[in-house]
CSV table of C-alpha atoms in Angstrom, one decimal:
chain,number,residue,atom,x,y,z
A,10,UNK,CA,-62.6,-11.9,-66.6
A,11,UNK,CA,-61.9,-8.5,-67.9
A,12,UNK,CA,-64.0,-7.2,-70.8
A,13,UNK,CA,-62.2,-6.2,-74.1
A,14,UNK,CA,-61.3,-2.5,-74.2
A,15,UNK,CA,-63.5,-0.6,-76.7
A,16,UNK,CA,-61.3,1.3,-79.2
A,17,UNK,CA,-61.7,3.7,-82.1
A,18,UNK,CA,-58.8,3.5,-84.6
A,19,UNK,CA,-57.7,6.8,-86.1
A,20,UNK,CA,-55.3,6.7,-89.1
A,21,UNK,CA,-53.4,9.9,-88.4
A,22,UNK,CA,-51.0,10.8,-85.6
A,23,UNK,CA,-48.9,13.8,-86.5
A,24,UNK,CA,-48.6,16.7,-84.0
A,25,UNK,CA,-51.7,18.5,-85.4
A,26,UNK,CA,-53.8,15.3,-85.4
A,27,UNK,CA,-52.6,14.3,-81.9
A,28,UNK,CA,-53.6,17.7,-80.4
A,29,UNK,CA,-57.0,17.5,-82.2
A,30,UNK,CA,-57.7,13.9,-81.0
A,31,UNK,CA,-56.6,14.6,-77.4
A,32,UNK,CA,-58.9,17.6,-77.3
A,33,UNK,CA,-61.8,15.7,-78.7
A,34,UNK,CA,-61.3,12.9,-76.2
A,35,UNK,CA,-61.3,15.4,-73.4
A,36,UNK,CA,-64.5,17.1,-74.7
A,37,UNK,CA,-66.4,13.9,-75.2
A,38,UNK,CA,-65.3,12.2,-72.0
A,39,UNK,CA,-63.3,9.5,-73.9
A,40,UNK,CA,-59.8,8.2,-73.2
A,41,UNK,CA,-56.9,8.7,-75.6
A,42,UNK,CA,-53.6,6.9,-75.9
A,43,UNK,CA,-51.4,9.9,-76.3
A,44,UNK,CA,-48.3,7.7,-76.7
A,45,UNK,CA,-49.7,6.4,-79.9
A,46,UNK,CA,-49.4,9.9,-81.5
A,47,UNK,CA,-46.4,10.5,-83.7
A,48,UNK,CA,-45.3,10.6,-87.3
A,49,UNK,CA,-44.7,7.7,-87.7
A,50,UNK,CA,-46.3,5.8,-84.8
A,51,UNK,CA,-43.5,5.7,-82.2
A,52,UNK,CA,-44.6,2.5,-80.3
A,53,UNK,CA,-45.5,-1.0,-81.2
A,54,UNK,CA,-48.9,-2.7,-81.2
A,55,UNK,CA,-47.9,-4.7,-78.2
A,56,UNK,CA,-47.1,-1.5,-76.3
A,57,UNK,CA,-50.4,0.1,-77.3
A,58,UNK,CA,-52.3,-3.0,-76.1
A,59,UNK,CA,-50.4,-2.8,-72.8
A,60,UNK,CA,-51.4,0.8,-72.4
A,61,UNK,CA,-55.0,0.1,-73.4
A,62,UNK,CA,-55.3,-2.4,-70.5
A,63,UNK,CA,-54.3,0.3,-68.1
A,64,UNK,CA,-57.0,2.8,-68.9
A,65,UNK,CA,-59.7,3.4,-66.2
A,66,UNK,CA,-62.5,3.4,-68.7
A,67,UNK,CA,-63.3,3.3,-72.4
A,68,UNK,CA,-64.0,4.0,-75.3
A,69,UNK,CA,-60.4,4.9,-76.2
A,70,UNK,CA,-59.1,6.8,-79.2
A,71,UNK,CA,-55.8,5.3,-80.7
A,72,UNK,CA,-53.8,7.0,-83.4
A,73,UNK,CA,-51.7,5.3,-86.1
A,74,UNK,CA,-49.4,6.9,-88.7
A,75,UNK,CA,-47.2,5.6,-91.5
A,76,UNK,CA,-45.6,9.0,-92.2
A,77,UNK,CA,-46.6,8.9,-95.9
A,78,UNK,CA,-45.1,5.5,-96.7
A,79,UNK,CA,-47.0,3.2,-99.0
A,80,UNK,CA,-47.2,-0.4,-97.9
A,81,UNK,CA,-47.4,-1.7,-94.4
A,82,UNK,CA,-45.1,0.5,-92.3
A,83,UNK,CA,-45.0,1.2,-88.6
A,84,UNK,CA,-48.5,2.6,-88.2
A,85,UNK,CA,-50.3,-0.1,-90.1
A,86,UNK,CA,-48.3,-2.9,-88.5
A,87,UNK,CA,-49.2,-1.6,-85.0
A,88,UNK,CA,-52.9,-1.1,-86.0
A,89,UNK,CA,-53.1,-4.7,-87.4
A,90,UNK,CA,-51.8,-6.0,-84.1
A,91,UNK,CA,-54.2,-3.9,-82.0
A,92,UNK,CA,-57.2,-4.7,-84.2
A,93,UNK,CA,-56.6,-8.4,-84.0
A,94,UNK,CA,-55.9,-8.6,-80.3
A,95,UNK,CA,-58.5,-10.6,-78.2
A,96,UNK,CA,-58.5,-8.0,-75.4
A,97,UNK,CA,-59.5,-5.2,-77.8
A,98,UNK,CA,-63.0,-4.6,-79.3
A,99,UNK,CA,-62.7,-2.3,-82.3
A,100,UNK,CA,-65.8,-0.1,-82.5
A,101,UNK,CA,-64.8,1.5,-85.8
A,102,UNK,CA,-62.2,3.6,-87.5
A,103,UNK,CA,-61.7,7.1,-88.8
A,104,UNK,CA,-59.9,6.8,-92.1
A,105,UNK,CA,-57.8,9.9,-93.0
A,106,UNK,CA,-57.1,10.9,-96.6
A,107,UNK,CA,-53.7,11.8,-97.8
A,108,UNK,CA,-51.9,12.3,-101.1
A,109,UNK,CA,-49.9,9.1,-100.8
A,110,UNK,CA,-49.7,7.2,-104.1
A,111,UNK,CA,-49.3,3.5,-104.8
A,112,UNK,CA,-52.0,2.5,-102.3
A,113,UNK,CA,-55.2,0.5,-102.4
A,114,UNK,CA,-57.4,2.7,-100.3
A,115,UNK,CA,-60.3,1.6,-98.2
A,116,UNK,CA,-64.1,1.6,-98.7
A,117,UNK,CA,-65.9,3.6,-96.0
A,118,UNK,CA,-69.5,3.6,-94.7
A,119,UNK,CA,-69.7,7.4,-95.0
A,120,UNK,CA,-67.5,10.5,-94.9
A,121,UNK,CA,-67.6,13.8,-93.1
A,122,UNK,CA,-66.7,16.6,-95.6
A,123,UNK,CA,-65.0,19.9,-94.9
A,124,UNK,CA,-68.2,21.7,-94.1
A,125,UNK,CA,-69.1,19.1,-91.5
A,126,UNK,CA,-71.8,17.2,-93.4
A,127,UNK,CA,-72.1,13.4,-93.3
A,128,UNK,CA,-71.9,12.4,-97.0
A,129,UNK,CA,-72.0,9.3,-99.1
A,130,UNK,CA,-69.1,10.4,-101.3
A,131,UNK,CA,-65.4,10.1,-101.0
A,132,UNK,CA,-63.3,13.1,-99.7
A,133,UNK,CA,-59.7,14.2,-100.2
A,134,UNK,CA,-57.2,15.4,-97.7
A,135,UNK,CA,-58.8,18.9,-97.8
A,136,UNK,CA,-62.2,17.5,-97.1
A,137,UNK,CA,-63.5,18.1,-100.6
A,138,UNK,CA,-66.3,15.8,-101.8
A,139,UNK,CA,-66.0,13.5,-104.8
A,140,UNK,CA,-62.5,14.2,-105.8
A,141,UNK,CA,-61.6,10.5,-105.9
A,142,UNK,CA,-61.1,9.1,-109.4
A,143,UNK,CA,-64.1,6.9,-109.0
A,144,UNK,CA,-66.5,9.4,-107.7
A,145,UNK,CA,-69.3,6.9,-107.1
A,146,UNK,CA,-67.1,4.9,-104.8
A,147,UNK,CA,-66.8,5.8,-101.1
A,148,UNK,CA,-63.0,5.2,-101.0
A,149,UNK,CA,-60.5,6.9,-98.8
A,150,UNK,CA,-56.9,7.0,-100.0
A,151,UNK,CA,-54.4,7.5,-97.3
A,152,UNK,CA,-51.0,6.2,-96.2
A,153,UNK,CA,-52.3,4.3,-93.2
A,154,UNK,CA,-55.6,2.9,-94.4
A,155,UNK,CA,-54.9,-0.1,-96.5
A,156,UNK,CA,-54.6,-2.5,-93.5
A,157,UNK,CA,-58.2,-1.7,-92.7
A,158,UNK,CA,-59.1,-4.0,-95.6
A,159,UNK,CA,-57.5,-6.9,-93.7
A,160,UNK,CA,-59.0,-6.6,-90.3
A,161,UNK,CA,-62.5,-6.7,-88.9
A,162,UNK,CA,-63.9,-3.1,-88.6
A,163,UNK,CA,-67.6,-2.6,-88.0
A,164,UNK,CA,-67.8,1.0,-89.2
A,165,UNK,CA,-65.3,3.2,-91.1
A,166,UNK,CA,-65.9,6.9,-91.5
A,167,UNK,CA,-63.6,8.9,-93.8
A,168,UNK,CA,-62.3,12.4,-93.3
A,169,UNK,CA,-59.6,14.8,-94.7
A,170,UNK,CA,-56.4,15.7,-92.9
A,171,UNK,CA,-57.2,15.9,-89.2
A,172,UNK,CA,-56.8,19.4,-87.6
A,173,UNK,CA,-56.3,20.9,-91.1
A,174,UNK,CA,-58.6,20.7,-94.1
A,175,UNK,CA,-57.9,24.3,-95.1
A,176,UNK,CA,-58.7,25.4,-91.5
A,177,UNK,CA,-62.2,23.7,-91.6
A,178,UNK,CA,-60.9,21.2,-88.9
A,179,UNK,CA,-58.8,23.7,-87.0
A,180,UNK,CA,-58.1,22.8,-83.4
A,181,UNK,CA,-59.1,26.4,-82.5
A,182,UNK,CA,-62.6,25.5,-83.8
A,183,UNK,CA,-62.6,22.2,-81.9
A,184,UNK,CA,-61.7,20.1,-84.9
A,185,UNK,CA,-65.4,19.8,-85.8
A,186,UNK,CA,-65.0,17.5,-88.8
A,187,UNK,CA,-62.9,14.9,-86.9
A,188,UNK,CA,-65.2,15.2,-83.8
A,189,UNK,CA,-68.2,14.5,-86.0
A,190,UNK,CA,-66.5,11.4,-87.5
A,191,UNK,CA,-65.6,10.0,-84.1
A,192,UNK,CA,-69.2,10.7,-82.8
A,193,UNK,CA,-70.6,8.9,-85.8
A,194,UNK,CA,-68.5,5.8,-85.1
A,195,UNK,CA,-69.7,5.8,-81.5
A,196,UNK,CA,-73.3,6.4,-82.5
A,197,UNK,CA,-73.3,3.5,-85.0
A,198,UNK,CA,-71.6,1.2,-82.5
A,199,UNK,CA,-74.3,2.0,-79.9
A,200,UNK,CA,-71.8,2.5,-77.1
A,201,UNK,CA,-72.6,5.0,-74.4
A,202,UNK,CA,-69.9,7.5,-73.5
A,203,UNK,CA,-69.5,10.8,-71.7
A,204,UNK,CA,-67.7,12.6,-69.0
A,205,UNK,CA,-66.7,10.7,-65.9
A,206,UNK,CA,-66.5,12.5,-62.6
């Protein structure tokens, strides 16, 4: 019987985020479902699971994006399906902040701020610390994060806008903030990863 595919959920998928996530996957020896990139998520949860079952090895990075819409739009619907699927083992999630209003937000275990430090404070889309209205709460507000409250996620690490954050997470620099967040999820999950030959 095939083992569940180990997955890290990432709540951003626009072009900039996709390039950053693909680059990080290559650098860390992970897999990435490139077809999940898009603004909004262009394929269904069922299609993502089908693609996950075809990867030669894991962990796998999967992107989800609601294109700024509050409520459960395409990205969150797909993420809910993937996270609840018996053939998928969710290691954790990278929750991405945005300026979307009318959302619940999600509590996170830690955040990586714009200068690359792991912090126990919330961050905004620019990676700034403690700008959340409840500064003592580690809450990420983003258009594709609310559904994380309804599924089983062992670890959630918050970040600002992937590949951006006022150039702090630039792809030219290796998207260091996002990379650290992904590495932190993998570290906390205890899963071994690295380049395959």
